[in-house]
Short mmCIF file of C-alpha atoms in Angstrom, two decimals:
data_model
loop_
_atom_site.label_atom_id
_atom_site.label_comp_id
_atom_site.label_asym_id
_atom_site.label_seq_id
_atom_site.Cartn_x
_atom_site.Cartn_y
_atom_site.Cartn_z
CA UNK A 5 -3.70 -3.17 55.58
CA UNK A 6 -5.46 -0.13 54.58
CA UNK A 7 -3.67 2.85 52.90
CA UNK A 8 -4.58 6.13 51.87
CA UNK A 9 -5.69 5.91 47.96
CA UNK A 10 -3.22 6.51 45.91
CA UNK A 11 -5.12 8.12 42.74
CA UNK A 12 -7.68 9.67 45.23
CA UNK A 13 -10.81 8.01 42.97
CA UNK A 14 -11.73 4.85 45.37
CA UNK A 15 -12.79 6.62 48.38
CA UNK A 16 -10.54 7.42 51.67
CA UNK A 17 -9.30 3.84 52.26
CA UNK A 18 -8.63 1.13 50.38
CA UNK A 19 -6.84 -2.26 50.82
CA UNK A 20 -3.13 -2.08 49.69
CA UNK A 21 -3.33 -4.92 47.21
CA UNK A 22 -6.60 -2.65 45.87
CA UNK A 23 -4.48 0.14 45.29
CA UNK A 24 -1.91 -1.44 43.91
CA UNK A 25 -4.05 -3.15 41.12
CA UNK A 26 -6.26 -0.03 40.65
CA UNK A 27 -2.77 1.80 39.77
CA UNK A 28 -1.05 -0.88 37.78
CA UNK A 29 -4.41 -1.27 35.48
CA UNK A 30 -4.29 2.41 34.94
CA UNK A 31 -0.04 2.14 33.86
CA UNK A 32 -1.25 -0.68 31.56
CA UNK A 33 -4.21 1.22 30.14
CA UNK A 34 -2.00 4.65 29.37
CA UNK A 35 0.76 2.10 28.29
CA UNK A 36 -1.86 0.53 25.68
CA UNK A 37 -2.68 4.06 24.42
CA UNK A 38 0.62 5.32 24.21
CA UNK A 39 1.96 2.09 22.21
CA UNK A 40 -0.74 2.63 20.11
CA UNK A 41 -0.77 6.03 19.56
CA UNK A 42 3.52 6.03 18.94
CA UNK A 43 2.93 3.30 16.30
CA UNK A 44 0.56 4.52 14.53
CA UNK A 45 2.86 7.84 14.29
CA UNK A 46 5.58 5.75 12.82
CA UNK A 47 3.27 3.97 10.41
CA UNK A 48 1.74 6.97 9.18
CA UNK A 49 4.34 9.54 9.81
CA UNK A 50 2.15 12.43 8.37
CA UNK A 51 3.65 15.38 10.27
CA UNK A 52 7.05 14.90 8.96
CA UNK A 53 5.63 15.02 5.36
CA UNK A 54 5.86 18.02 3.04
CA UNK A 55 3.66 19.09 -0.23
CA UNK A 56 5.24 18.28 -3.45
CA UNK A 57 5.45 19.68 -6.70
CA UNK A 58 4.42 18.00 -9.79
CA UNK A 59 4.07 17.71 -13.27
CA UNK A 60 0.88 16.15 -13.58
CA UNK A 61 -2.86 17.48 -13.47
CA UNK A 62 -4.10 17.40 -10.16
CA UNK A 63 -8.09 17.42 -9.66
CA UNK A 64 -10.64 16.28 -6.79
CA UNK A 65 -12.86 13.76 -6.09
CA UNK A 66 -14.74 11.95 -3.38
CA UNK A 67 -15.09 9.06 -1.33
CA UNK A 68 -17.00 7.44 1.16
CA UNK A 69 -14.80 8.65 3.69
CA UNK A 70 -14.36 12.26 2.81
CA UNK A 71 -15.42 14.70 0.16
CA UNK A 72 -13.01 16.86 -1.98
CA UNK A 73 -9.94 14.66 -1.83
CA UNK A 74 -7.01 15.83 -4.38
CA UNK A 75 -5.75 13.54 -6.58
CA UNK A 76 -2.94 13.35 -9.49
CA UNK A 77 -3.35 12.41 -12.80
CA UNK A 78 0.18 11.83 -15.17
CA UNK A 79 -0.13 11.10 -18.24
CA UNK A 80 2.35 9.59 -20.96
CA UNK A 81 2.07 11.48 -23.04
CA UNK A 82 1.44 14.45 -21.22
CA UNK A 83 -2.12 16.60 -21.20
CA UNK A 84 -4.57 18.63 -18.97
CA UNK A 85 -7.50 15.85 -19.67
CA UNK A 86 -9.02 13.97 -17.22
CA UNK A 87 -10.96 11.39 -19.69
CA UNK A 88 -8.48 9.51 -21.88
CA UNK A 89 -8.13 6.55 -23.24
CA UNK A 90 -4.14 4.93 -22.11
CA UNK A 91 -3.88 2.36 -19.88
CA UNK A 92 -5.15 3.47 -16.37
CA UNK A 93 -3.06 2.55 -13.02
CA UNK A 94 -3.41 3.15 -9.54
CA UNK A 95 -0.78 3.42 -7.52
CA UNK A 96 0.15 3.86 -3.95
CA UNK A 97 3.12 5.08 -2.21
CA UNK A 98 4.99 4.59 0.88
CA UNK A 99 4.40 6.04 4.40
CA UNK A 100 6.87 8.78 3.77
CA UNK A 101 4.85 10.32 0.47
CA UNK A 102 2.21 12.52 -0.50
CA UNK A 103 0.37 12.23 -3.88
CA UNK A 104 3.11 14.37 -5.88
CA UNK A 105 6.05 12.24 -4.61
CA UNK A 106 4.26 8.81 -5.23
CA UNK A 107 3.39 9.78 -9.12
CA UNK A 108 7.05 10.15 -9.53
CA UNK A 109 7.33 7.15 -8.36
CA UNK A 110 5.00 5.72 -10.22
CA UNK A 111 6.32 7.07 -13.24
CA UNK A 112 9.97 5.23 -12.68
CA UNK A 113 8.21 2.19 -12.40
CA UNK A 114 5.72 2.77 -15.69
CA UNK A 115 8.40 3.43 -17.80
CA UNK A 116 9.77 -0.11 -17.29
CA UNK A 117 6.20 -1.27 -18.35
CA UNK A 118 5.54 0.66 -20.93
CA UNK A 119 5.56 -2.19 -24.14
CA UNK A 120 6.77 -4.84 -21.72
CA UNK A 121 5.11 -7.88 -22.77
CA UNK A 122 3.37 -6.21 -25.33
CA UNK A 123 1.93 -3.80 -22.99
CA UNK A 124 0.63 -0.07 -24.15
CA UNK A 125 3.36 2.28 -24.48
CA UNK A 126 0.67 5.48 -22.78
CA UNK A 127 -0.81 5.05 -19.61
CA UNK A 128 -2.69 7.05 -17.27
CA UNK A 129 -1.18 6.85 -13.62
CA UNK A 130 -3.39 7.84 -10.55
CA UNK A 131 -2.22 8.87 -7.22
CA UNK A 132 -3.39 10.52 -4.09
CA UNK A 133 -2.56 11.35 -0.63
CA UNK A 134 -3.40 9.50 1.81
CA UNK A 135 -5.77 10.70 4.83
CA UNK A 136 -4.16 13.07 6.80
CA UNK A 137 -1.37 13.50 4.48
CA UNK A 138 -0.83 17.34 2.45
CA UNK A 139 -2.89 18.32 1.25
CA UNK A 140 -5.75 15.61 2.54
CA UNK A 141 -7.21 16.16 5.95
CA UNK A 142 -8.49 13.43 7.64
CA UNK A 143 -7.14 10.49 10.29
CA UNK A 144 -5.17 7.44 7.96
CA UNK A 145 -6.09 4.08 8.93
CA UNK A 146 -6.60 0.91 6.79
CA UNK A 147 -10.50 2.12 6.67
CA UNK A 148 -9.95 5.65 5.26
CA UNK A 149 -7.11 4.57 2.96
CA UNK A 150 -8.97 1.67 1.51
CA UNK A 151 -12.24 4.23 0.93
CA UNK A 152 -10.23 6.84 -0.75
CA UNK A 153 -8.47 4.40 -2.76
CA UNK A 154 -11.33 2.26 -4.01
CA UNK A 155 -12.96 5.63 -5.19
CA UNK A 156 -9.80 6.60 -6.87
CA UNK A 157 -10.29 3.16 -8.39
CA UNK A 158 -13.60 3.93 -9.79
CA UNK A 159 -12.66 7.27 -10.82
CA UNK A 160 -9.53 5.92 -13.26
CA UNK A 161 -12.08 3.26 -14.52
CA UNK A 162 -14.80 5.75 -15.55
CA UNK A 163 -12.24 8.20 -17.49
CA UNK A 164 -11.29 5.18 -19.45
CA UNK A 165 -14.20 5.99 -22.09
CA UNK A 166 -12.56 5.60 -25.53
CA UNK A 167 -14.76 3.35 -27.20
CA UNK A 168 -12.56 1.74 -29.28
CA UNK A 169 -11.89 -0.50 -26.99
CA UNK A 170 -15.25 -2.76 -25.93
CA UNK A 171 -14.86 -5.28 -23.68
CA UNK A 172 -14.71 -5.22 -20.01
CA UNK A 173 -12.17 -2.26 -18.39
CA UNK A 174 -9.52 -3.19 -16.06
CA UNK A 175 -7.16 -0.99 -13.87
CA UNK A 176 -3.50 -1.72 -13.53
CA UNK A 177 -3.13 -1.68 -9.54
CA UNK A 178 0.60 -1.25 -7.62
CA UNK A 179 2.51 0.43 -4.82
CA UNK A 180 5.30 0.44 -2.67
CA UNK A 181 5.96 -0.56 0.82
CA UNK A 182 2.92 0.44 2.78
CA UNK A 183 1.56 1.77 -0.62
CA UNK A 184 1.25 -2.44 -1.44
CA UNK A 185 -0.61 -3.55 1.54
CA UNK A 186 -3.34 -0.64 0.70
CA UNK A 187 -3.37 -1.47 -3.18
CA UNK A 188 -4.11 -5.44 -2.51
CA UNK A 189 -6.79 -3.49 -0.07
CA UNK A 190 -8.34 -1.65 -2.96
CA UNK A 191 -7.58 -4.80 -5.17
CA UNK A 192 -9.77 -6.87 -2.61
CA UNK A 193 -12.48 -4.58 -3.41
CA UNK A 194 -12.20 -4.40 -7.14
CA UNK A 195 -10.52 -8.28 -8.21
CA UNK A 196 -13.08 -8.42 -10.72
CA UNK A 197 -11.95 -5.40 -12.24
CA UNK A 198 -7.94 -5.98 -12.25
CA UNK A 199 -5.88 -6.28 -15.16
CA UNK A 200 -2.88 -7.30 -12.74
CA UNK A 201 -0.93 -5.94 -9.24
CA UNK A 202 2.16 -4.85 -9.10
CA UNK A 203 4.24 -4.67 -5.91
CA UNK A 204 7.27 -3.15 -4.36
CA UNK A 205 8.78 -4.66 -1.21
CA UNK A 206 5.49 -5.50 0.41
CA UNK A 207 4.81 -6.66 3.90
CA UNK A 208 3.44 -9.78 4.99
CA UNK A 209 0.95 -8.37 7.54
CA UNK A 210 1.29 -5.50 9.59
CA UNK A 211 2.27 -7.31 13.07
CA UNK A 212 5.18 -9.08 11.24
CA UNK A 213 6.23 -6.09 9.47
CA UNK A 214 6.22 -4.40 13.05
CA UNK A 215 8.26 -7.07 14.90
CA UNK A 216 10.62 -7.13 12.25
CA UNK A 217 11.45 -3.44 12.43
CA UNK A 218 11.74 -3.85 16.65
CA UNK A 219 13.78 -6.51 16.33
CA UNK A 220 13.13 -9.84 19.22
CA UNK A 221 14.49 -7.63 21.83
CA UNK A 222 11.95 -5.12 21.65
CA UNK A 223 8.96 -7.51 20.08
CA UNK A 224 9.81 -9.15 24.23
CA UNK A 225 9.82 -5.87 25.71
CA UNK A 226 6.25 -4.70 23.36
CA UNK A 227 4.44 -8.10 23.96
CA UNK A 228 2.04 -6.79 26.79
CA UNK A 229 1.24 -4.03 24.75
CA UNK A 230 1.41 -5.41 21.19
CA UNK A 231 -2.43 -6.20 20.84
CA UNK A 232 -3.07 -2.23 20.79
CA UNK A 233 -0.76 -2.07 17.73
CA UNK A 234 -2.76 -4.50 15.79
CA UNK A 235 -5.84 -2.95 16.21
CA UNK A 236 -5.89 -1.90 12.74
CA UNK A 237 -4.58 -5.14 10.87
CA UNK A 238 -2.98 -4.63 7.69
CA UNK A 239 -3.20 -8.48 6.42
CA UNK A 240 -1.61 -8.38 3.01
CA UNK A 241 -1.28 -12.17 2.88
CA UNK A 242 -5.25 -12.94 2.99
CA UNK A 243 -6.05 -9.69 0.66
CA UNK A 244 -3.42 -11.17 -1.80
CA UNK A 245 -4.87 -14.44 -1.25
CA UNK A 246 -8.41 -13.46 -1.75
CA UNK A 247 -7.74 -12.01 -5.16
CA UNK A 248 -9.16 -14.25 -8.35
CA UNK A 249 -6.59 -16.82 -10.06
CA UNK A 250 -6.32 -15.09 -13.15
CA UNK A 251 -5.30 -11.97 -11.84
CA UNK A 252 -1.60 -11.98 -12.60
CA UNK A 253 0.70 -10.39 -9.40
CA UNK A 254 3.85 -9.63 -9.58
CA UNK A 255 6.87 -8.60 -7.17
CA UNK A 256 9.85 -7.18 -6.07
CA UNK A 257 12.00 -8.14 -4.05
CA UNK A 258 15.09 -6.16 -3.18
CA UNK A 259 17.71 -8.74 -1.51
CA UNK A 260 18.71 -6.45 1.07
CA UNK A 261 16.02 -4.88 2.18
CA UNK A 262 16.78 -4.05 5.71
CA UNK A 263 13.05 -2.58 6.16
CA UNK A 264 10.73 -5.13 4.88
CA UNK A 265 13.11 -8.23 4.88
CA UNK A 266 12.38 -10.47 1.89
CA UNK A 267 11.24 -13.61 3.87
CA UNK A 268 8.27 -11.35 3.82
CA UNK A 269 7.71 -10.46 -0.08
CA UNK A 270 8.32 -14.27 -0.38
CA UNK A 271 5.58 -14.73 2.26
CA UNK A 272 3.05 -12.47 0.26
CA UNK A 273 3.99 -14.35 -3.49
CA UNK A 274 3.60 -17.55 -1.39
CA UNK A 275 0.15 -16.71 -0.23
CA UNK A 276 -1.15 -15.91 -4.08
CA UNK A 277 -3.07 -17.87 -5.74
CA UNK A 278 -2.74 -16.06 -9.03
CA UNK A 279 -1.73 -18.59 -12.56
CA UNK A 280 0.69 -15.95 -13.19
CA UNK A 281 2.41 -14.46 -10.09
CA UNK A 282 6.00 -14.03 -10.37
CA UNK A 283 8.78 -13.29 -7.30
CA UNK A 284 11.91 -11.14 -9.06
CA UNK A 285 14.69 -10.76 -6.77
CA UNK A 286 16.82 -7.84 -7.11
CA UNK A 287 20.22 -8.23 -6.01
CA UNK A 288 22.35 -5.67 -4.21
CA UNK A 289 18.88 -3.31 -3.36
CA UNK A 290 17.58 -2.06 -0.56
CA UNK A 291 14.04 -0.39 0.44
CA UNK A 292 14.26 2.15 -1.60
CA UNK A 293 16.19 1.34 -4.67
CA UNK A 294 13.87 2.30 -7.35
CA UNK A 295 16.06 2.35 -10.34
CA UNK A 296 17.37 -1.09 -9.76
CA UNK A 297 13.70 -2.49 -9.52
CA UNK A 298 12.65 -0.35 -12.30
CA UNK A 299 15.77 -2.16 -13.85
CA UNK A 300 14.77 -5.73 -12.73
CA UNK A 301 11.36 -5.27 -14.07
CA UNK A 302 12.40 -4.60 -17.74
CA UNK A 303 15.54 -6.81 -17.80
CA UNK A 304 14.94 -9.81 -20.06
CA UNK A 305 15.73 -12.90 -18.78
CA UNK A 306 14.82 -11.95 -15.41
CA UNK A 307 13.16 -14.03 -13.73
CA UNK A 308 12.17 -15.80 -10.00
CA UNK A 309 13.07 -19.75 -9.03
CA UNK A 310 9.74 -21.38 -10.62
CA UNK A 311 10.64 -19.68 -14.24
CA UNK A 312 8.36 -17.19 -14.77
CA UNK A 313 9.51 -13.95 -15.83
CA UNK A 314 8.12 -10.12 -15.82
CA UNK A 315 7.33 -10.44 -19.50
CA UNK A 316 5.15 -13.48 -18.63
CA UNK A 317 3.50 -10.99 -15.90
CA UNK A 318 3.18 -8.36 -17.93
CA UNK A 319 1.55 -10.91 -21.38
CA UNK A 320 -0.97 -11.64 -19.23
CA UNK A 321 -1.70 -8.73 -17.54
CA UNK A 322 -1.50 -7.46 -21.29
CA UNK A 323 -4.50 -9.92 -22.05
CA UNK A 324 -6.89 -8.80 -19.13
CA UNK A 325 -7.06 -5.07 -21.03
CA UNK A 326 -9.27 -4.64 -24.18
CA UNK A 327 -6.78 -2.20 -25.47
CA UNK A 328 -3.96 -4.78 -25.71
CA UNK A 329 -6.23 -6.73 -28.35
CA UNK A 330 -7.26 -3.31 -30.30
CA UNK A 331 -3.42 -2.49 -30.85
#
């Protein structure tokens, strides 16, 4: 029968069963947007992060998305130059990190590399905040991130001017976390220009990574809204997958990580096509245990259930860089 509108936008009187849809679709709708907006909050937690302090030489550059982003630049050893001529390497942090935090990061994890497998002993490690993060403006999304990485990219491939070493350049690629599902982004970009990928406790895709944090309780309770969280996919298994055979990935995979179970780095080494991709489990780690991947990495003898080894990674990887043959 009719009834007095309820939101007072269809007129004077409407039909009860009207009103009622009118109102639920509106519930849904601000449902939708707050599930979307609350996820997005917990994947890029950007207002609960705090500028660094670092060691290394910090400069700016620009990308398609924005102009003057800041970058970090550490070297091994150490200087004030932007051109040089070690081994350059992108990297990528987690959620949690702005550009200082993820170089020192990045340096834990270099350290194991540096002469594994007869890789270079100097490097030159890239890093930058992503969108929205200190002290980058901007909104992060798998757009923006994948725009300011690729031009970070470019930018560690044209400082790498020594001529010395001819041959086609190559940029070491790796993160951690979220930091791996935006460097097999960039990778996707650039597989032509790879020496090898290196990850950290990556996700599958973004919706599993999601319903594995919920749990099956709360992936029920989520399902009507779950399509607004994966309106940005994050699909790490087809970027990994679309990545040339010959570029060598490797990754970690702490046994107990709680965050990122490890059904899921299996999922992403499963989903390579790389010759050379190796799976290293680390026992006893979670999400963050850095020193005991750093530690798995450069263990000899290490290595995942088909046989191949970080040293094997790392050879190969070794063989994609024109430096590795001038040493």
């Amino acid at each position: 029968r009719p009834m007095p509108c309820i939101c007072g936008c269809c007129g004077p009187k409407i039909k009860r069963w009207q009103g009622c849809g009118a109102c639920w679709a509106i519930v849904y709708c601000v449902a939708c947007l707050a599930a979307w907006l609350g996820h997005h909050s917990l994947i890029f937690p950007s207002w609960a992060v705090e500028a660094q302090d670092s060691q290394g030489f910090t400069f700016d550059f620009d990308s398609e998305y924005g102009r003057g982003r800041k970058g970090v630049v550490q070297k091994q050893p150490f200087n004030d130059i932007l051109t040089t001529d070690e081994t350059p390497v992108v990297f990528f942090g987690g959620n949690g990190m702005e550009l200082y935090a993820t170089q020192d990061l990045a340096d834990i994890m270099l350290l194991s590399l540096g002469g594994l497998g007869g890789l270079p002993q100097s490097y030159a490690s890239y890093s930058t905040s992503y969108p929205g993060y200190p002290p980058n403006s901007g909104w992060p999304s798998r757009s923006s991130i994948t725009q300011d990485g690729v031009a970070l990219f470019d930018l560690a491939l044209a400082n790498m001017t020594n001529p010395a070493y001819p041959g086609l350049q190559r940029v070491i690629v790796g993160g951690w976390s979220l930091g791996c599902a935006a460097a097999l982004q960039v990778a996707s970009q650039r597989p032509e220009l790879v020496a090898g990928v290196l990850l950290l406790s990556p996700w599958s895709t973004l919706a599993e990574e999601t319903g594995a944090f919920v749990g099956g309780l709360g992936s029920v309770l989520l399902w009507p809204v779950s399509w607004a969280m994966g309106l940005d996919p994050w699909d790490s298994l087809a970027a990994v997958a679309s990545l040339p055979a010959d570029v060598p990935v490797a990754i970690l995979s702490p046994q107990d990580d709680t965050m990122i179970p490890h059904s899921q780095h299996r999922a992403v080494f499963e989903a390579s096509n790389a010759h050379r991709r190796v799976l290293i489990p680390v026992p006893d780690a979670g999400h963050r245990s850095w020193g005991a991947m750093a530690t798995a990495l450069k263990t000899p003898g290490m290595e995942d259930p088909s046989g191949s080894t970080a040293w094997q990674w790392a050879k190969d990887v070794c063989e994609r860089l024109p430096r590795c043959g001038a040493l």
